[in-house]
Amino acid sequence: MNEAPIGIFDSGIGGLTVASAIRRLMPLESMIYFGDTAHLPYGEKSEAAVQAYSIKIADVLLEKGCKVIVIACNSASSSAYELLVEYVGKRTKIINVIDPMVGLVGQQFQNDRIGLIGTKRTVNSKVYFRKTSQLGLGIELASLATPLLVPMIEEGFIHQRISHDIIEKYLEDEVLAGISALILGCTHYPLIHGEIVAHYGGSVQVLDSSEVTAQYVYHYLLQENLLSSHLGESDRFLVSDYTDSFEVSTQLFFGKRVHLEFYKLWE
Ligand code: DGL
């Protein structure tokens, strides 16, 4: 079981930021990544649609014997996590990208006002709001949907005047006034982490869920005695729709270009 792969899925290739953090922290683990490129963006879809896609992908990762399934997508984590836990039952563990971040915020930002930026699906689901409120630690959550950021990043507009202007426009929204930390609640945003940090000039802590999630996965595997002691199968990167441009973009999100394999999700 220890040599079984870690399953990771996302609406597309953005979740490779989480896969990359897992790869850096746990070099001996094998991964099977599933990017649902046929159905992205999840951030613009209904809850029911994201739930249906997530169940279908969980079936693929279960069939491949994954010892844990990481929902690397904030939109899927906010819409399908509870359903997946129920669906998968004891067959494997499901980890989302929201709980590790909420845990961190609970430890470090009690009685603070915290900002969240993410897709419409994530923000409208109010899951971060519900989970931070349930901590009962006086955390006030200020959230803003920032839907232009995903296409902007996918088109490679990073560290440019246009990205600077869009980021500034969003971050200066009065909803986010007075925050002491900002949660980057989307797979793509680690790529503009530097620009967001520069915008605040050190006055706001910028929290990246890919690193926190990788730590969470590591501690889970350690606690359950499931860490691999030697490198097994090579990583695989499956996608429900293949284009060259998806493959080229893997460089951006994973730090190196990887080979994508087409996997037919629906018969
Ligand atoms: N992966 C999505 C998320 O983290 C962003 C891209 C999409 O909308 O599909 O919310």
Tab-separated table of C-alpha atoms and ligand atoms in Angstrom:
chain	number	residue	atom	x	y	z
A	1	MET	CA	0.000	0.000	0.000
A	2	ASN	CA	2.870	2.426	0.794
A	3	GLU	CA	4.045	2.339	-2.831
A	4	ALA	CA	0.532	3.081	-4.140
A	5	PRO	CA	0.284	6.466	-5.876
A	6	ILE	CA	-1.094	9.697	-4.489
A	7	GLY	CA	-4.100	10.658	-6.633
A	8	ILE	CA	-4.498	14.360	-7.359
A	9	PHE	CA	-7.176	16.034	-9.417
A	10	ASP	CA	-8.152	19.445	-10.662
A	11	SER	CA	-10.348	21.016	-13.326
A	12	GLY	CA	-7.265	21.324	-15.528
A	13	ILE	CA	-3.571	21.877	-15.207
A	14	GLY	CA	-3.606	24.574	-12.498
A	15	GLY	CA	-3.653	21.858	-9.826
A	16	LEU	CA	-0.109	21.059	-10.897
A	17	THR	CA	0.895	23.803	-8.418
A	18	VAL	CA	-0.300	21.443	-5.672
A	19	ALA	CA	1.293	18.412	-7.393
A	20	SER	CA	4.551	20.344	-7.633
A	21	ALA	CA	4.487	21.183	-3.900
A	22	ILE	CA	3.802	17.485	-3.136
A	23	ARG	CA	6.627	16.416	-5.449
A	24	ARG	CA	9.099	18.796	-3.722
A	25	LEU	CA	8.116	17.703	-0.218
A	26	MET	CA	7.829	13.951	-0.911
A	27	PRO	CA	10.276	12.981	-3.668
A	28	LEU	CA	9.745	9.242	-3.113
A	29	GLU	CA	6.003	9.290	-3.756
A	30	SER	CA	4.414	8.386	-7.099
A	31	MET	CA	1.548	10.544	-8.300
A	32	ILE	CA	-1.367	10.106	-10.665
A	33	TYR	CA	-2.691	13.495	-11.663
A	34	PHE	CA	-6.042	13.973	-13.389
A	35	GLY	CA	-6.842	17.283	-15.079
A	36	ASP	CA	-10.424	17.559	-16.271
A	37	THR	CA	-9.485	19.798	-19.187
A	38	ALA	CA	-12.681	18.839	-21.054
A	39	HIS	CA	-14.787	20.595	-18.411
A	40	LEU	CA	-12.774	23.547	-17.154
A	41	PRO	CA	-13.270	26.097	-15.792
A	42	TYR	CA	-14.978	24.619	-12.732
A	43	GLY	CA	-15.033	28.112	-11.249
A	44	GLU	CA	-17.831	29.087	-13.631
A	45	LYS	CA	-19.851	25.843	-13.331
A	46	SER	CA	-22.779	24.904	-11.103
A	47	GLU	CA	-22.277	22.897	-7.926
A	48	ALA	CA	-24.124	19.922	-9.476
A	49	ALA	CA	-21.845	19.841	-12.528
A	50	VAL	CA	-18.646	20.022	-10.449
A	51	GLN	CA	-19.962	17.248	-8.194
A	52	ALA	CA	-20.720	14.965	-11.158
A	53	TYR	CA	-17.245	15.489	-12.680
A	54	SER	CA	-15.539	14.947	-9.327
A	55	ILE	CA	-17.284	11.610	-8.711
A	56	LYS	CA	-16.296	10.409	-12.155
A	57	ILE	CA	-12.641	11.343	-11.575
A	58	ALA	CA	-12.632	9.774	-8.097
A	59	ASP	CA	-13.711	6.514	-9.759
A	60	VAL	CA	-10.699	6.677	-12.083
A	61	LEU	CA	-8.268	7.345	-9.226
A	62	LEU	CA	-9.833	4.619	-7.062
A	63	GLU	CA	-9.552	2.168	-9.916
A	64	LYS	CA	-5.847	3.033	-10.130
A	65	GLY	CA	-5.417	2.146	-6.451
A	66	CYS	CA	-4.522	5.586	-5.070
A	67	LYS	CA	-3.783	5.548	-1.329
A	68	VAL	CA	-5.157	9.060	-0.950
A	69	ILE	CA	-7.036	11.430	-3.267
A	70	VAL	CA	-6.169	15.111	-3.105
A	71	ILE	CA	-8.740	17.517	-4.523
A	72	ALA	CA	-6.205	20.060	-5.759
A	73	CYS	CA	-8.911	22.432	-6.990
A	74	ASN	CA	-10.518	25.019	-4.714
A	75	SER	CA	-13.730	25.068	-6.747
A	76	ALA	CA	-14.103	21.266	-6.503
A	77	SER	CA	-13.048	21.289	-2.837
A	78	SER	CA	-15.764	23.807	-2.050
A	79	SER	CA	-18.487	21.996	-4.003
A	80	ALA	CA	-17.757	18.278	-3.943
A	81	TYR	CA	-15.633	17.412	-0.879
A	82	GLU	CA	-18.423	16.249	1.456
A	83	LEU	CA	-20.095	14.304	-1.336
A	84	LEU	CA	-16.819	12.607	-2.290
A	85	VAL	CA	-16.071	11.627	1.307
A	86	GLU	CA	-19.483	9.993	1.497
A	87	TYR	CA	-19.166	8.359	-1.929
A	88	VAL	CA	-15.671	6.975	-1.377
A	89	GLY	CA	-16.356	5.864	2.207
A	90	LYS	CA	-13.574	3.670	3.585
A	91	ARG	CA	-12.046	2.966	0.181
A	92	THR	CA	-9.551	5.821	0.462
A	93	LYS	CA	-8.903	9.128	2.186
A	94	ILE	CA	-9.998	12.376	0.541
A	95	ILE	CA	-8.037	15.559	1.242
A	96	ASN	CA	-9.144	18.973	0.019
A	97	VAL	CA	-7.208	22.244	-0.275
A	98	ILE	CA	-9.496	24.211	2.053
A	99	ASP	CA	-9.231	22.444	5.434
A	100	PRO	CA	-5.417	22.681	5.629
A	101	MET	CA	-5.647	26.431	5.000
A	102	VAL	CA	-8.464	26.923	7.500
A	103	GLY	CA	-6.323	25.043	10.052
A	104	LEU	CA	-3.395	27.386	9.445
A	105	VAL	CA	-5.570	30.484	9.692
A	106	GLY	CA	-7.018	29.173	12.964
A	107	GLN	CA	-3.524	28.785	14.419
A	108	GLN	CA	-2.069	32.088	13.293
A	109	PHE	CA	-4.833	34.632	12.793
A	110	GLN	CA	-7.259	34.466	15.704
A	111	ASN	CA	-9.500	37.549	15.980
A	112	ASP	CA	-8.136	38.869	12.673
A	113	ARG	CA	-9.781	39.995	9.490
A	114	ILE	CA	-8.660	37.650	6.695
A	115	GLY	CA	-9.181	38.075	2.954
A	116	LEU	CA	-9.968	35.344	0.448
A	117	ILE	CA	-9.741	35.561	-3.329
A	118	GLY	CA	-10.935	32.729	-5.570
A	119	THR	CA	-13.277	31.739	-8.382
A	120	LYS	CA	-16.999	32.535	-8.333
A	121	ARG	CA	-17.747	28.890	-7.461
A	122	THR	CA	-15.412	28.960	-4.450
A	123	VAL	CA	-16.474	32.354	-3.132
A	124	ASN	CA	-20.209	31.855	-3.725
A	125	SER	CA	-20.127	28.471	-1.974
A	126	LYS	CA	-19.222	30.345	1.271
A	127	VAL	CA	-17.316	27.250	2.414
A	128	TYR	CA	-14.300	29.223	3.680
A	129	PHE	CA	-16.692	31.504	5.558
A	130	ARG	CA	-18.522	28.548	7.117
A	131	LYS	CA	-15.341	26.716	8.101
A	132	THR	CA	-13.542	29.742	9.573
A	133	SER	CA	-16.711	30.722	11.503
A	134	GLN	CA	-17.003	27.199	12.898
A	135	LEU	CA	-13.563	27.569	14.480
A	136	GLY	CA	-15.123	30.078	16.875
A	137	LEU	CA	-11.863	32.051	17.014
A	138	GLY	CA	-13.191	35.465	16.045
A	139	ILE	CA	-11.866	35.286	12.483
A	140	GLU	CA	-13.677	37.662	10.148
A	141	LEU	CA	-13.560	36.514	6.523
A	142	ALA	CA	-13.724	39.018	3.668
A	143	SER	CA	-14.046	37.281	0.316
A	144	LEU	CA	-13.894	38.487	-3.252
A	145	ALA	CA	-14.401	36.542	-6.501
A	146	THR	CA	-11.588	37.411	-8.908
A	147	PRO	CA	-12.579	35.557	-12.102
A	148	LEU	CA	-10.264	37.416	-14.475
A	149	LEU	CA	-7.157	36.054	-12.798
A	150	VAL	CA	-7.409	32.459	-14.114
A	151	PRO	CA	-7.551	33.349	-17.840
A	152	MET	CA	-4.975	36.090	-17.275
A	153	ILE	CA	-2.489	33.613	-15.782
A	154	GLU	CA	-3.259	30.933	-18.375
A	155	GLU	CA	-2.454	33.428	-21.111
A	156	GLY	CA	0.905	34.042	-19.447
A	157	PHE	CA	0.157	37.612	-18.333
A	158	ILE	CA	2.344	37.584	-15.248
A	159	HIS	CA	4.743	40.305	-14.092
A	160	GLN	CA	3.404	42.637	-16.744
A	161	ARG	CA	1.643	45.953	-16.674
A	162	ILE	CA	-1.699	44.352	-17.528
A	163	SER	CA	-1.448	41.789	-14.696
A	164	HIS	CA	-0.309	44.498	-12.314
A	165	ASP	CA	-3.376	46.624	-13.163
A	166	ILE	CA	-5.864	43.745	-12.853
A	167	ILE	CA	-4.374	42.558	-9.565
A	168	GLU	CA	-4.379	46.096	-8.197
A	169	LYS	CA	-7.989	46.670	-9.227
A	170	TYR	CA	-9.118	43.543	-7.383
A	171	LEU	CA	-6.969	43.957	-4.277
A	172	GLU	CA	-8.051	47.556	-3.818
A	173	ASP	CA	-11.691	46.535	-3.632
A	174	GLU	CA	-13.069	47.916	-0.381
A	175	VAL	CA	-14.258	44.423	0.620
A	176	LEU	CA	-10.613	43.527	1.281
A	177	ALA	CA	-9.821	46.664	3.324
A	178	GLY	CA	-8.129	46.102	6.676
A	179	ILE	CA	-7.115	42.467	6.230
A	180	SER	CA	-4.005	41.091	7.909
A	181	ALA	CA	-3.651	38.047	5.633
A	182	LEU	CA	-4.940	37.007	2.210
A	183	ILE	CA	-5.774	33.420	1.251
A	184	LEU	CA	-4.945	32.575	-2.365
A	185	GLY	CA	-7.988	30.320	-2.833
A	186	CYS	CA	-7.285	29.059	-6.347
A	187	THR	CA	-4.801	26.671	-7.953
A	188	HIS	CA	-3.495	29.338	-10.328
A	189	TYR	CA	-2.702	32.108	-7.870
A	190	PRO	CA	0.678	30.794	-6.600
A	191	LEU	CA	1.962	32.005	-9.978
A	192	ILE	CA	1.150	35.605	-9.040
A	193	HIS	CA	2.147	35.226	-5.392
A	194	GLY	CA	5.127	37.558	-5.916
A	195	GLU	CA	2.993	40.261	-7.512
A	196	ILE	CA	0.448	40.090	-4.700
A	197	VAL	CA	3.170	40.249	-2.036
A	198	ALA	CA	4.672	43.257	-3.850
A	199	HIS	CA	1.265	44.955	-3.954
A	200	TYR	CA	0.938	44.829	-0.176
A	201	GLY	CA	4.598	45.627	0.472
A	202	GLY	CA	4.713	43.365	3.529
A	203	SER	CA	1.610	44.735	5.306
A	204	VAL	CA	-0.510	41.633	4.534
A	205	GLN	CA	0.618	38.001	4.756
A	206	VAL	CA	-0.117	36.123	1.553
A	207	LEU	CA	-1.112	32.479	2.149
A	208	ASP	CA	-0.587	29.876	-0.551
A	209	SER	CA	-2.711	26.746	-0.180
A	210	SER	CA	-0.506	24.496	-2.356
A	211	GLU	CA	2.314	24.408	0.210
A	212	VAL	CA	-0.042	23.999	3.168
A	213	THR	CA	-1.898	21.182	1.424
A	214	ALA	CA	1.335	19.332	0.613
A	215	GLN	CA	2.294	19.538	4.319
A	216	TYR	CA	-1.132	18.204	5.263
A	217	VAL	CA	-0.783	15.243	2.879
A	218	TYR	CA	2.681	14.506	4.268
A	219	HIS	CA	1.454	14.481	7.877
A	220	TYR	CA	-1.497	12.277	6.980
A	221	LEU	CA	0.739	9.696	5.250
A	222	LEU	CA	3.249	9.832	8.092
A	223	GLN	CA	0.567	9.352	10.735
A	224	GLU	CA	-1.012	6.439	8.860
A	225	ASN	CA	2.385	4.881	8.150
A	226	LEU	CA	1.738	5.192	4.428
A	227	LEU	CA	4.834	7.082	3.280
A	228	SER	CA	6.743	5.371	0.500
A	229	SER	CA	10.345	4.420	1.258
A	230	HIS	CA	11.480	4.167	-2.364
A	231	LEU	CA	10.404	5.586	-5.695
A	232	GLY	CA	7.940	3.280	-7.447
A	233	GLU	CA	6.004	3.872	-10.672
A	234	SER	CA	6.638	7.035	-12.697
A	235	ASP	CA	4.189	9.877	-12.287
A	236	ARG	CA	1.280	9.966	-14.723
A	237	PHE	CA	-0.628	13.017	-15.878
A	238	LEU	CA	-4.043	12.220	-17.348
A	239	VAL	CA	-6.339	14.743	-19.023
A	240	SER	CA	-9.909	14.415	-20.274
A	241	ASP	CA	-9.103	16.544	-23.333
A	242	TYR	CA	-5.694	16.918	-24.914
A	243	THR	CA	-4.278	19.967	-26.677
A	244	ASP	CA	-0.676	20.996	-27.239
A	245	SER	CA	-1.310	24.222	-25.403
A	246	PHE	CA	-2.315	22.320	-22.219
A	247	GLU	CA	0.947	20.418	-22.438
A	248	VAL	CA	2.984	23.592	-22.984
A	249	SER	CA	1.293	25.193	-19.955
A	250	THR	CA	2.389	22.366	-17.661
A	251	GLN	CA	5.798	24.096	-17.643
A	252	LEU	CA	4.185	27.123	-16.031
A	253	PHE	CA	2.390	25.243	-13.254
A	254	PHE	CA	4.720	22.299	-12.577
A	255	GLY	CA	8.069	23.963	-13.182
A	256	LYS	CA	8.887	21.578	-16.022
A	257	ARG	CA	7.011	20.329	-19.020
A	258	VAL	CA	5.308	16.965	-18.503
A	259	HIS	CA	3.714	14.546	-20.924
A	260	LEU	CA	-0.090	14.563	-20.769
A	261	GLU	CA	-2.021	11.360	-21.552
A	262	PHE	CA	-5.539	11.599	-22.921
A	263	TYR	CA	-8.035	9.669	-20.788
A	264	LYS	CA	-11.632	9.352	-21.957
A	265	LEU	CA	-13.761	10.285	-18.969
A	266	TRP	CA	-17.208	9.692	-20.455
A	267	GLU	CA	-18.153	6.802	-22.765
B	1	DGL	N1	-8.796	24.975	-10.374
B	1	DGL	C1	-9.735	26.055	-10.165
B	1	DGL	C2	-9.734	26.452	-8.688
B	1	DGL	O1	-8.781	26.243	-7.971
B	1	DGL	C3	-9.443	27.243	-11.043
B	1	DGL	C4	-9.692	27.006	-12.515
B	1	DGL	C5	-11.145	26.681	-12.809
B	1	DGL	O2	-12.027	27.535	-12.604
B	1	DGL	O3	-11.390	25.561	-13.250
B	1	DGL	O4	-10.703	26.991	-8.219
